[in-house]
Backbone as JSON Lines, residues from 0, in Angstrom:
{"i":0,"aa":"M","n":[-32.97,-4.83,44.32],"ca":[-31.87,-4.89,43.38],"c":[-32.12,-3.87,42.27]}
{"i":1,"aa":"S","n":[-31.13,-3.01,41.99],"ca":[-31.33,-1.91,41.06],"c":[-31.25,-2.35,39.61]}
{"i":2,"aa":"G","n":[-30.58,-3.44,39.33],"ca":[-30.4,-3.88,37.96],"c":[-29.3,-3.12,37.24]}
{"i":3,"aa":"R","n":[-28.72,-2.15,37.91],"ca":[-27.65,-1.36,37.3],"c":[-26.33,-2.09,37.46]}
{"i":4,"aa":"S","n":[-25.54,-2.12,36.4],"ca":[-24.23,-2.77,36.46],"c":[-23.26,-1.89,37.24]}
{"i":5,"aa":"D","n":[-22.44,-2.52,38.1],"ca":[-21.42,-1.79,38.84],"c":[-20.08,-1.81,38.13]}
{"i":6,"aa":"R","n":[-20.06,-2.37,36.93],"ca":[-18.8,-2.44,36.18],"c":[-18.35,-1.04,35.79]}
{"i":7,"aa":"I","n":[-17.08,-0.76,36.03],"ca":[-16.52,0.55,35.69],"c":[-16.21,0.57,34.19]}
{"i":8,"aa":"V","n":[-16.7,1.58,33.52],"ca":[-16.35,1.77,32.1],"c":[-15.18,2.76,32.04]}
{"i":9,"aa":"P","n":[-14.03,2.34,31.53],"ca":[-12.87,3.23,31.55],"c":[-13.05,4.44,30.64]}
{"i":10,"aa":"L","n":[-12.47,5.55,31.06],"ca":[-12.44,6.75,30.25],"c":[-11.56,6.5,29.03]}
{"i":11,"aa":"A","n":[-12.06,6.78,27.84],"ca":[-11.3,6.59,26.61],"c":[-10.47,7.84,26.32]}
{"i":12,"aa":"V","n":[-9.18,7.67,26.19],"ca":[-8.26,8.77,25.94],"c":[-7.53,8.5,24.63]}
{"i":13,"aa":"K","n":[-7.59,9.45,23.71],"ca":[-6.94,9.29,22.4],"c":[-5.52,9.83,22.45]}
{"i":14,"aa":"I","n":[-4.57,9.0,22.0],"ca":[-3.16,9.35,21.94],"c":[-2.68,9.11,20.52]}
{"i":15,"aa":"V","n":[-1.87,10.02,20.0],"ca":[-1.31,9.89,18.66],"c":[0.16,9.5,18.75]}
{"i":16,"aa":"V","n":[0.58,8.59,17.87],"ca":[1.99,8.21,17.75],"c":[2.43,8.64,16.36]}
{"i":17,"aa":"S","n":[3.42,9.52,16.29],"ca":[3.79,10.12,15.02],"c":[5.3,10.06,14.8]}
{"i":18,"aa":"G","n":[5.72,10.53,13.65],"ca":[7.13,10.52,13.29],"c":[7.3,10.19,11.82]}
{"i":19,"aa":"G","n":[8.55,10.14,11.38],"ca":[8.86,9.92,9.97],"c":[8.69,8.48,9.51]}
{"i":20,"aa":"L","n":[8.94,8.27,8.24],"ca":[8.85,6.96,7.62],"c":[9.87,6.01,8.25]}
{"i":21,"aa":"G","n":[9.4,4.83,8.66],"ca":[10.3,3.8,9.17],"c":[10.81,4.01,10.58]}
{"i":22,"aa":"V","n":[10.17,4.92,11.34],"ca":[10.69,5.26,12.67],"c":[10.24,4.27,13.74]}
{"i":23,"aa":"G","n":[9.23,3.42,13.44],"ca":[8.82,2.4,14.4],"c":[7.45,2.58,15.0]}
{"i":24,"aa":"K","n":[6.6,3.36,14.37],"ca":[5.27,3.63,14.93],"c":[4.41,2.37,15.01]}
{"i":25,"aa":"T","n":[4.4,1.58,13.95],"ca":[3.62,0.34,13.94],"c":[4.13,-0.62,15.01]}
{"i":26,"aa":"T","n":[5.45,-0.72,15.13],"ca":[6.06,-1.6,16.14],"c":[5.74,-1.12,17.54]}
{"i":27,"aa":"F","n":[5.81,0.18,17.77],"ca":[5.52,0.8,19.07],"c":[4.11,0.43,19.53]}
{"i":28,"aa":"I","n":[3.13,0.63,18.64],"ca":[1.74,0.34,19.0],"c":[1.53,-1.16,19.19]}
{"i":29,"aa":"G","n":[2.13,-1.96,18.32],"ca":[1.99,-3.42,18.43],"c":[2.59,-3.99,19.69]}
{"i":30,"aa":"A","n":[3.63,-3.35,20.22],"ca":[4.3,-3.86,21.41],"c":[3.46,-3.72,22.67]}
{"i":31,"aa":"I","n":[2.55,-2.75,22.69],"ca":[1.8,-2.46,23.92],"c":[0.33,-2.8,23.82]}
{"i":32,"aa":"S","n":[-0.21,-2.91,22.61],"ca":[-1.66,-3.06,22.45],"c":[-2.15,-4.37,23.06]}
{"i":33,"aa":"E","n":[-3.25,-4.28,23.81],"ca":[-3.85,-5.47,24.41],"c":[-4.83,-6.14,23.46]}
{"i":34,"aa":"I","n":[-5.11,-5.49,22.35],"ca":[-5.93,-6.09,21.3],"c":[-5.04,-6.32,20.09]}
{"i":35,"aa":"E","n":[-5.5,-7.13,19.17],"ca":[-4.77,-7.29,17.92],"c":[-4.74,-5.94,17.22]}
{"i":36,"aa":"P","n":[-3.54,-5.34,17.05],"ca":[-3.51,-3.99,16.49],"c":[-3.96,-3.97,15.04]}
{"i":37,"aa":"L","n":[-4.62,-2.9,14.68],"ca":[-4.99,-2.67,13.3],"c":[-3.86,-1.9,12.64]}
{"i":38,"aa":"D","n":[-3.42,-2.37,11.49],"ca":[-2.45,-1.58,10.75],"c":[-2.85,-1.55,9.28]}
{"i":39,"aa":"T","n":[-2.33,-0.59,8.58],"ca":[-2.61,-0.47,7.16],"c":[-1.28,-0.53,6.41]}
{"i":40,"aa":"E","n":[-0.5,-1.54,6.73],"ca":[0.79,-1.73,6.09],"c":[0.6,-2.21,4.65]}
{"i":41,"aa":"A","n":[1.32,-1.59,3.74],"ca":[1.3,-1.99,2.35],"c":[2.73,-2.14,1.87]}
{"i":42,"aa":"A","n":[2.93,-2.99,0.89],"ca":[4.27,-3.21,0.35],"c":[4.79,-1.94,-0.31]}
{"i":43,"aa":"I","n":[6.07,-1.66,-0.08],"ca":[6.71,-0.55,-0.78],"c":[7.0,-1.02,-2.21]}
{"i":44,"aa":"T","n":[6.48,-0.28,-3.18],"ca":[6.6,-0.69,-4.58],"c":[7.44,0.32,-5.36]}
{"i":45,"aa":"Q","n":[7.63,0.05,-6.62],"ca":[8.4,0.94,-7.48],"c":[7.76,2.31,-7.6]}
{"i":46,"aa":"V","n":[6.45,2.38,-7.36],"ca":[5.75,3.66,-7.47],"c":[6.33,4.69,-6.5]}
{"i":47,"aa":"S","n":[6.83,4.22,-5.35],"ca":[7.33,5.16,-4.34],"c":[8.78,5.57,-4.58]}
{"i":48,"aa":"V","n":[9.44,4.94,-5.55],"ca":[10.84,5.28,-5.84],"c":[10.92,6.75,-6.27]}
{"i":49,"aa":"G","n":[11.81,7.49,-5.63],"ca":[11.95,8.91,-5.93],"c":[10.94,9.79,-5.21]}
{"i":50,"aa":"V","n":[9.97,9.15,-4.52],"ca":[8.97,9.9,-3.76],"c":[9.24,9.76,-2.26]}
{"i":51,"aa":"D","n":[9.38,8.52,-1.79],"ca":[9.67,8.24,-0.38],"c":[11.13,7.85,-0.24]}
{"i":52,"aa":"S","n":[11.89,8.63,0.5],"ca":[13.3,8.32,0.7],"c":[13.47,7.18,1.71]}
{"i":53,"aa":"L","n":[14.23,6.15,1.32],"ca":[14.51,5.03,2.2],"c":[15.96,5.04,2.67]}
{"i":54,"aa":"V","n":[16.64,6.16,2.51],"ca":[18.02,6.27,2.96],"c":[18.07,6.05,4.46]}
{"i":55,"aa":"G","n":[18.85,5.08,4.88],"ca":[18.97,4.74,6.3],"c":[18.03,3.64,6.74]}
{"i":56,"aa":"V","n":[17.0,3.36,5.93],"ca":[16.06,2.27,6.24],"c":[15.83,1.43,4.98]}
{"i":57,"aa":"E","n":[16.93,1.11,4.31],"ca":[16.86,0.42,3.03],"c":[16.2,-0.95,3.12]}
{"i":58,"aa":"S","n":[16.23,-1.58,4.3],"ca":[15.65,-2.91,4.45],"c":[14.13,-2.88,4.65]}
{"i":59,"aa":"K","n":[13.55,-1.7,4.76],"ca":[12.11,-1.59,4.99],"c":[11.36,-2.03,3.73]}
{"i":60,"aa":"T","n":[10.38,-2.92,3.9],"ca":[9.63,-3.45,2.75],"c":[8.16,-3.08,2.78]}
{"i":61,"aa":"T","n":[7.65,-2.59,3.92],"ca":[6.25,-2.18,4.01],"c":[6.17,-0.81,4.67]}
{"i":62,"aa":"T","n":[5.04,-0.15,4.49],"ca":[4.84,1.17,5.08],"c":[3.36,1.39,5.39]}
{"i":63,"aa":"T","n":[3.1,2.22,6.4],"ca":[1.72,2.55,6.77],"c":[1.16,3.56,5.77]}
{"i":64,"aa":"V","n":[-0.02,3.25,5.23],"ca":[-0.6,4.15,4.24],"c":[-1.84,4.88,4.75]}
{"i":65,"aa":"A","n":[-2.29,4.59,5.94],"ca":[-3.44,5.32,6.51],"c":[-3.23,5.54,8.0]}
{"i":66,"aa":"L","n":[-3.28,4.47,8.79],"ca":[-3.12,4.62,10.23],"c":[-2.81,3.27,10.86]}
{"i":67,"aa":"D","n":[-2.33,3.33,12.09],"ca":[-2.22,2.17,12.97],"c":[-3.17,2.44,14.14]}
{"i":68,"aa":"F","n":[-3.65,1.36,14.77],"ca":[-4.56,1.54,15.9],"c":[-4.35,0.42,16.91]}
{"i":69,"aa":"G","n":[-4.29,0.79,18.19],"ca":[-4.21,-0.18,19.27],"c":[-4.84,0.39,20.53]}
{"i":70,"aa":"R","n":[-4.96,-0.45,21.55],"ca":[-5.57,0.0,22.82],"c":[-4.82,-0.61,23.98]}
{"i":71,"aa":"I","n":[-4.65,0.19,25.03],"ca":[-4.05,-0.32,26.27],"c":[-4.82,0.27,27.45]}
{"i":72,"aa":"T","n":[-5.26,-0.58,28.37],"ca":[-5.96,-0.13,29.57],"c":[-4.93,0.11,30.66]}
{"i":73,"aa":"L","n":[-4.79,1.36,31.07],"ca":[-3.8,1.71,32.1],"c":[-4.22,1.19,33.46]}
{"i":74,"aa":"D","n":[-5.5,1.4,33.77],"ca":[-6.08,0.9,35.01],"c":[-7.59,0.82,34.76]}
{"i":75,"aa":"P","n":[-8.39,0.37,35.71],"ca":[-9.83,0.23,35.42],"c":[-10.52,1.52,35.0]}
{"i":76,"aa":"T","n":[-9.88,2.67,35.2],"ca":[-10.56,3.93,34.9],"c":[-10.11,4.6,33.61]}
{"i":77,"aa":"I","n":[-8.96,4.18,33.02],"ca":[-8.43,4.86,31.84],"c":[-7.97,3.86,30.79]}
{"i":78,"aa":"A","n":[-8.45,4.03,29.57],"ca":[-7.98,3.24,28.42],"c":[-7.41,4.19,27.38]}
{"i":79,"aa":"L","n":[-6.2,3.92,26.93],"ca":[-5.58,4.72,25.89],"c":[-5.86,4.09,24.53]}
{"i":80,"aa":"Y","n":[-6.36,4.89,23.61],"ca":[-6.56,4.47,22.23],"c":[-5.44,5.11,21.4]}
{"i":81,"aa":"L","n":[-4.59,4.28,20.83],"ca":[-3.39,4.74,20.16],"c":[-3.6,4.79,18.65]}
{"i":82,"aa":"F","n":[-3.36,5.94,18.06],"ca":[-3.51,6.14,16.61],"c":[-2.15,6.51,16.04]}
{"i":83,"aa":"G","n":[-1.63,5.7,15.14],"ca":[-0.36,5.98,14.5],"c":[-0.56,6.67,13.16]}
{"i":84,"aa":"T","n":[0.2,7.74,12.92],"ca":[0.09,8.46,11.66],"c":[1.01,7.83,10.61]}
{"i":85,"aa":"P","n":[0.67,8.0,9.33],"ca":[1.62,7.6,8.29],"c":[2.82,8.54,8.29]}
{"i":86,"aa":"G","n":[3.97,8.03,7.89],"ca":[5.18,8.84,7.97],"c":[5.53,9.63,6.72]}
{"i":87,"aa":"Q","n":[4.97,9.26,5.58],"ca":[5.32,9.92,4.34],"c":[4.63,11.28,4.21]}
{"i":88,"aa":"D","n":[5.34,12.24,3.64],"ca":[4.77,13.57,3.43],"c":[3.5,13.51,2.6]}
{"i":89,"aa":"R","n":[3.43,12.59,1.62],"ca":[2.28,12.56,0.72],"c":[1.0,12.1,1.42]}
{"i":90,"aa":"F","n":[1.12,11.55,2.65],"ca":[-0.07,11.16,3.41],"c":[-0.35,12.09,4.59]}
{"i":91,"aa":"S","n":[0.35,13.23,4.62],"ca":[0.21,14.13,5.77],"c":[-1.18,14.76,5.85]}
{"i":92,"aa":"F","n":[-1.94,14.73,4.74],"ca":[-3.3,15.29,4.76],"c":[-4.2,14.52,5.73]}
{"i":93,"aa":"L","n":[-3.78,13.29,6.13],"ca":[-4.57,12.49,7.07],"c":[-4.36,12.93,8.52]}
{"i":94,"aa":"W","n":[-3.3,13.67,8.77],"ca":[-2.93,13.99,10.15],"c":[-4.02,14.75,10.88]}
{"i":95,"aa":"D","n":[-4.62,15.76,10.24],"ca":[-5.62,16.58,10.94],"c":[-6.76,15.72,11.49]}
{"i":96,"aa":"D","n":[-7.22,14.76,10.69],"ca":[-8.31,13.88,11.15],"c":[-7.85,12.96,12.26]}
{"i":97,"aa":"L","n":[-6.64,12.42,12.14],"ca":[-6.14,11.49,13.16],"c":[-5.88,12.18,14.49]}
{"i":98,"aa":"V","n":[-5.48,13.44,14.43],"ca":[-5.09,14.18,15.64],"c":[-6.3,14.78,16.36]}
{"i":99,"aa":"E","n":[-7.4,14.96,15.65],"ca":[-8.57,15.61,16.25],"c":[-9.02,14.88,17.52]}
{"i":100,"aa":"G","n":[-9.12,15.61,18.61],"ca":[-9.57,15.05,19.87],"c":[-8.5,14.34,20.68]}
{"i":101,"aa":"A","n":[-7.26,14.34,20.2],"ca":[-6.19,13.65,20.93],"c":[-5.75,14.46,22.14]}
{"i":102,"aa":"L","n":[-5.43,13.76,23.22],"ca":[-4.98,14.41,24.44],"c":[-3.49,14.75,24.37]}
{"i":103,"aa":"G","n":[-2.73,13.96,23.63],"ca":[-1.3,14.19,23.53],"c":[-0.69,13.29,22.48]}
{"i":104,"aa":"T","n":[0.62,13.47,22.24],"ca":[1.3,12.78,21.15],"c":[2.67,12.29,21.59]}
{"i":105,"aa":"V","n":[3.02,11.1,21.08],"ca":[4.4,10.6,21.14],"c":[4.99,10.82,19.75]}
{"i":106,"aa":"V","n":[6.08,11.58,19.67],"ca":[6.82,11.72,18.41],"c":[8.04,10.82,18.51]}
{"i":107,"aa":"L","n":[8.1,9.82,17.62],"ca":[9.24,8.92,17.6],"c":[10.33,9.5,16.71]}
{"i":108,"aa":"A","n":[11.58,9.3,17.14],"ca":[12.73,9.8,16.39],"c":[13.69,8.66,16.1]}
{"i":109,"aa":"D","n":[14.33,8.73,14.95],"ca":[15.35,7.78,14.52],"c":[16.6,8.61,14.25]}
{"i":110,"aa":"T","n":[17.67,8.41,15.03],"ca":[18.86,9.25,14.88],"c":[19.56,9.04,13.54]}
{"i":111,"aa":"R","n":[19.22,7.98,12.82],"ca":[19.78,7.78,11.48],"c":[19.15,8.74,10.48]}
{"i":112,"aa":"R","n":[17.95,9.23,10.83],"ca":[17.19,10.12,9.93],"c":[16.53,11.21,10.78]}
{"i":113,"aa":"I","n":[17.33,11.9,11.57],"ca":[16.78,12.84,12.55],"c":[15.99,13.96,11.87]}
{"i":114,"aa":"E","n":[16.36,14.3,10.63],"ca":[15.66,15.38,9.92],"c":[14.2,15.03,9.65]}
{"i":115,"aa":"D","n":[13.87,13.73,9.65],"ca":[12.49,13.32,9.42],"c":[11.56,13.69,10.57]}
{"i":116,"aa":"C","n":[12.15,14.08,11.71],"ca":[11.35,14.47,12.89],"c":[10.77,15.87,12.76]}
{"i":117,"aa":"F","n":[11.42,16.71,11.96],"ca":[11.02,18.12,11.93],"c":[9.56,18.33,11.55]}
{"i":118,"aa":"P","n":[9.02,17.65,10.51],"ca":[7.6,17.89,10.19],"c":[6.66,17.58,11.36]}
{"i":119,"aa":"A","n":[6.92,16.48,12.08],"ca":[6.05,16.11,13.21],"c":[6.21,17.11,14.36]}
{"i":120,"aa":"V","n":[7.45,17.45,14.68],"ca":[7.68,18.4,15.77],"c":[7.04,19.75,15.45]}
{"i":121,"aa":"D","n":[7.25,20.23,14.21],"ca":[6.67,21.52,13.82],"c":[5.14,21.47,13.87]}
{"i":122,"aa":"Y","n":[4.57,20.36,13.41],"ca":[3.12,20.23,13.37],"c":[2.53,20.29,14.78]}
{"i":123,"aa":"F","n":[3.09,19.51,15.71],"ca":[2.5,19.46,17.05],"c":[2.81,20.69,17.87]}
{"i":124,"aa":"E","n":[3.93,21.35,17.6],"ca":[4.17,22.64,18.25],"c":[3.15,23.67,17.77]}
{"i":125,"aa":"A","n":[2.86,23.66,16.46],"ca":[1.87,24.6,15.92],"c":[0.48,24.32,16.47]}
{"i":126,"aa":"Q","n":[0.18,23.05,16.72],"ca":[-1.12,22.67,17.27],"c":[-1.23,23.03,18.75]}
{"i":127,"aa":"G","n":[-0.08,23.25,19.4],"ca":[-0.08,23.5,20.85],"c":[-0.4,22.27,21.65]}
{"i":128,"aa":"A","n":[-0.21,21.1,21.03],"ca":[-0.54,19.83,21.7],"c":[0.63,19.34,22.54]}
{"i":129,"aa":"P","n":[0.37,18.84,23.75],"ca":[1.45,18.28,24.56],"c":[2.05,17.06,23.85]}
{"i":130,"aa":"F","n":[3.36,16.99,23.79],"ca":[4.0,15.82,23.21],"c":[5.31,15.51,23.91]}
{"i":131,"aa":"V","n":[5.74,14.28,23.76],"ca":[7.07,13.86,24.2],"c":[7.81,13.33,22.98]}
{"i":132,"aa":"L","n":[9.13,13.41,23.02],"ca":[9.95,12.86,21.95],"c":[10.62,11.59,22.48]}
{"i":133,"aa":"A","n":[10.42,10.49,21.76],"ca":[11.01,9.21,22.15],"c":[12.0,8.78,21.07]}
{"i":134,"aa":"V","n":[13.27,8.68,21.44],"ca":[14.31,8.26,20.51],"c":[14.31,6.74,20.45]}
{"i":135,"aa":"N","n":[13.89,6.2,19.33],"ca":[13.83,4.75,19.14],"c":[15.24,4.24,18.86]}
{"i":136,"aa":"R","n":[15.73,3.36,19.7],"ca":[17.11,2.89,19.61],"c":[17.21,1.7,18.65]}
{"i":137,"aa":"F","n":[17.53,1.98,17.41],"ca":[17.78,0.92,16.44],"c":[19.17,0.37,16.66]}
{"i":138,"aa":"D","n":[19.33,-0.93,16.42],"ca":[20.59,-1.6,16.71],"c":[21.77,-0.99,15.96]}
{"i":139,"aa":"D","n":[21.54,-0.52,14.74],"ca":[22.65,-0.01,13.92],"c":[22.74,1.52,13.94]}
{"i":140,"aa":"A","n":[22.0,2.15,14.83],"ca":[21.99,3.62,14.88],"c":[23.09,4.14,15.79]}
{"i":141,"aa":"E","n":[23.7,5.26,15.39],"ca":[24.68,5.91,16.23],"c":[24.0,6.48,17.47]}
{"i":142,"aa":"R","n":[24.67,6.34,18.62],"ca":[24.1,6.83,19.87],"c":[24.46,8.29,20.1]}
{"i":143,"aa":"F","n":[23.48,9.06,20.52],"ca":[23.69,10.46,20.87],"c":[23.1,10.71,22.25]}
{"i":144,"aa":"E","n":[23.68,11.66,22.96],"ca":[23.08,12.07,24.23],"c":[21.72,12.7,23.95]}
{"i":145,"aa":"L","n":[20.78,12.49,24.87],"ca":[19.43,13.01,24.66],"c":[19.41,14.52,24.55]}
{"i":146,"aa":"E","n":[20.3,15.2,25.25],"ca":[20.35,16.66,25.15],"c":[20.85,17.1,23.78]}
{"i":147,"aa":"E","n":[21.7,16.27,23.14],"ca":[22.13,16.56,21.77],"c":[20.95,16.46,20.82]}
{"i":148,"aa":"V","n":[20.1,15.46,21.02],"ca":[18.9,15.3,20.19],"c":[17.97,16.48,20.4]}
{"i":149,"aa":"R","n":[17.78,16.87,21.65],"ca":[16.93,18.03,21.97],"c":[17.43,19.27,21.23]}
{"i":150,"aa":"E","n":[18.74,19.5,21.3],"ca":[19.32,20.68,20.66],"c":[19.17,20.61,19.14]}
{"i":151,"aa":"A","n":[19.41,19.42,18.56],"ca":[19.32,19.26,17.11],"c":[17.92,19.57,16.6]}
{"i":152,"aa":"L","n":[16.9,19.25,17.4],"ca":[15.51,19.46,16.99],"c":[14.94,20.79,17.5]}
{"i":153,"aa":"G","n":[15.74,21.54,18.26],"ca":[15.29,22.83,18.76],"c":[14.16,22.73,19.76]}
{"i":154,"aa":"L","n":[14.15,21.67,20.57],"ca":[13.07,21.48,21.54],"c":[13.36,22.24,22.82]}
{"i":155,"aa":"G","n":[12.32,22.83,23.39],"ca":[12.46,23.54,24.65],"c":[12.65,22.58,25.82]}
{"i":156,"aa":"P","n":[13.04,23.11,26.97],"ca":[13.29,22.26,28.14],"c":[12.03,21.61,28.7]}
{"i":157,"aa":"D","n":[10.85,22.11,28.29],"ca":[9.59,21.57,28.81],"c":[9.16,20.29,28.1]}
{"i":158,"aa":"V","n":[9.77,19.97,26.96],"ca":[9.4,18.77,26.2],"c":[10.26,17.6,26.68]}
{"i":159,"aa":"P","n":[9.66,16.57,27.26],"ca":[10.45,15.4,27.68],"c":[11.06,14.69,26.48]}
{"i":160,"aa":"V","n":[12.34,14.33,26.59],"ca":[13.03,13.55,25.56],"c":[13.53,12.28,26.22]}
{"i":161,"aa":"L","n":[13.09,11.13,25.7],"ca":[13.4,9.84,26.32],"c":[13.98,8.88,25.29]}
{"i":162,"aa":"E","n":[14.66,7.86,25.78],"ca":[15.06,6.75,24.95],"c":[14.0,5.67,25.04]}
{"i":163,"aa":"C","n":[13.86,4.88,23.97],"ca":[13.0,3.72,24.06],"c":[13.39,2.71,23.0]}
{"i":164,"aa":"D","n":[12.97,1.48,23.22],"ca":[13.06,0.43,22.22],"c":[11.61,0.07,21.9]}
{"i":165,"aa":"A","n":[11.15,0.45,20.71],"ca":[9.74,0.29,20.36],"c":[9.31,-1.16,20.32]}
{"i":166,"aa":"R","n":[10.24,-2.1,20.4],"ca":[9.9,-3.52,20.4],"c":[9.54,-4.01,21.79]}
{"i":167,"aa":"E","n":[9.91,-3.23,22.83],"ca":[9.78,-3.69,24.21],"c":[8.59,-3.03,24.9]}
{"i":168,"aa":"R","n":[7.68,-3.86,25.37],"ca":[6.46,-3.38,26.01],"c":[6.75,-2.42,27.18]}
{"i":169,"aa":"G","n":[7.71,-2.78,28.02],"ca":[8.03,-1.95,29.18],"c":[8.52,-0.57,28.78]}
{"i":170,"aa":"A","n":[9.34,-0.5,27.73],"ca":[9.86,0.78,27.26],"c":[8.73,1.64,26.7]}
{"i":171,"aa":"V","n":[7.82,1.02,25.95],"ca":[6.68,1.75,25.4],"c":[5.78,2.26,26.53]}
{"i":172,"aa":"R","n":[5.56,1.42,27.53],"ca":[4.73,1.83,28.68],"c":[5.35,3.05,29.37]}
{"i":173,"aa":"D","n":[6.69,3.06,29.52],"ca":[7.35,4.19,30.17],"c":[7.17,5.48,29.38]}
{"i":174,"aa":"V","n":[7.24,5.38,28.05],"ca":[7.03,6.56,27.2],"c":[5.61,7.08,27.35]}
{"i":175,"aa":"L","n":[4.63,6.18,27.33],"ca":[3.24,6.6,27.49],"c":[3.0,7.21,28.87]}
{"i":176,"aa":"G","n":[3.66,6.67,29.89],"ca":[3.56,7.25,31.23],"c":[4.12,8.66,31.27]}
{"i":177,"aa":"A","n":[5.25,8.87,30.59],"ca":[5.85,10.21,30.53],"c":[4.92,11.18,29.81]}
{"i":178,"aa":"L","n":[4.26,10.69,28.75],"ca":[3.31,11.55,28.03],"c":[2.14,11.93,28.93]}
{"i":179,"aa":"M","n":[1.61,10.97,29.67],"ca":[0.48,11.29,30.55],"c":[0.9,12.29,31.62]}
{"i":180,"aa":"D","n":[2.12,12.17,32.15],"ca":[2.63,13.15,33.11],"c":[2.7,14.55,32.47]}
{"i":181,"aa":"R","n":[3.15,14.57,31.22],"ca":[3.26,15.85,30.49],"c":[1.88,16.46,30.28]}
{"i":182,"aa":"V","n":[0.91,15.65,29.88],"ca":[-0.45,16.14,29.65],"c":[-1.03,16.71,30.94]}
{"i":183,"aa":"I","n":[-0.86,15.98,32.05],"ca":[-1.37,16.44,33.34],"c":[-0.71,17.75,33.74]}
{"i":184,"aa":"G","n":[0.61,17.86,33.51],"ca":[1.34,19.09,33.84],"c":[0.85,20.28,33.04]}
{"i":185,"aa":"V","n":[0.62,20.07,31.74],"ca":[0.15,21.16,30.87],"c":[-1.26,21.59,31.29]}
{"i":186,"aa":"R","n":[-2.1,20.62,31.59],"ca":[-3.49,20.95,31.96],"c":[-3.58,21.6,33.33]}
{"i":187,"aa":"A","n":[-2.64,21.28,34.22],"ca":[-2.66,21.86,35.57],"c":[-2.1,23.27,35.58]}
{"i":188,"aa":"A","n":[-1.25,23.62,34.61],"ca":[-0.58,24.93,34.61],"c":[-1.56,26.1,34.59]}
{"i":189,"aa":"P","n":[-2.59,26.12,33.74],"ca":[-3.53,27.26,33.76],"c":[-4.24,27.4,35.1]}
{"i":190,"aa":"R","n":[-4.56,26.28,35.74],"ca":[-5.22,26.34,37.05],"c":[-4.29,26.95,38.09]}
{"i":191,"aa":"R","n":[-3.0,26.57,38.01],"ca":[-2.04,27.15,38.96],"c":[-1.9,28.65,38.75]}
{"i":192,"aa":"R","n":[-1.88,29.08,37.45],"ca":[-1.74,30.51,37.17],"c":[-2.96,31.29,37.64]}
{"i":193,"aa":"S","n":[-4.17,30.73,37.4],"ca":[-5.4,31.44,37.8],"c":[-5.5,31.52,39.31]}
{"i":194,"aa":"T","n":[-5.06,30.47,40.0],"ca":[-5.08,30.49,41.48],"c":[-4.13,31.54,42.01]}
{"i":195,"aa":"A","n":[-2.93,31.64,41.37],"ca":[-1.94,32.61,41.82],"c":[-2.43,34.04,41.6]}
{"i":196,"aa":"S","n":[-3.15,34.27,40.49],"ca":[-3.61,35.63,40.19],"c":[-4.72,36.1,41.12]}
{"i":197,"aa":"V","n":[-5.43,35.16,41.75],"ca":[-6.51,35.5,42.67],"c":[-5.95,35.99,44.01]}
{"i":198,"aa":"R","n":[-4.76,35.48,44.33],"ca":[-4.19,35.83,45.64],"c":[-3.81,37.29,45.73]}
């Protein structure tokens, strides 16, 4: 008997969930996490008046001030560690640390405040990181075709744009699956190009 454990230790993969204030990042991570999610929600106080715009999300009473964290095991070989970024511009200095080592990103969008997506989209395009855009369907939000959202945000055809309800585990799982497909496609592209150039 070797004494060695045959238990498979899953590969840890870091995924970032980003987007503007009130877009549903904490809810998204909480809906899928198999552990009690860590959040840094704090009450919105008078201090943020005039600093953080709540137009379109007036009922919001708390906000993430550092990060959200959750974990989901896709299969015995892969575990996703989900890190949610804060949505306010004044906490954007945390993004570089949260994004370091991430394989890919989910950018959540709220069509009531679509302009809040631009900082996240611009940031991850500049980083060259694979990402997908997930339109979180709020009950009171106007519906738009996904191609209209793509055009409004200036996204190329290679960026997947999906609908989701961040409260529903199945919808969140589908978004994460689309992100993993995107990551695999981006990583396979250089190999395909190098193979073609050898021929």
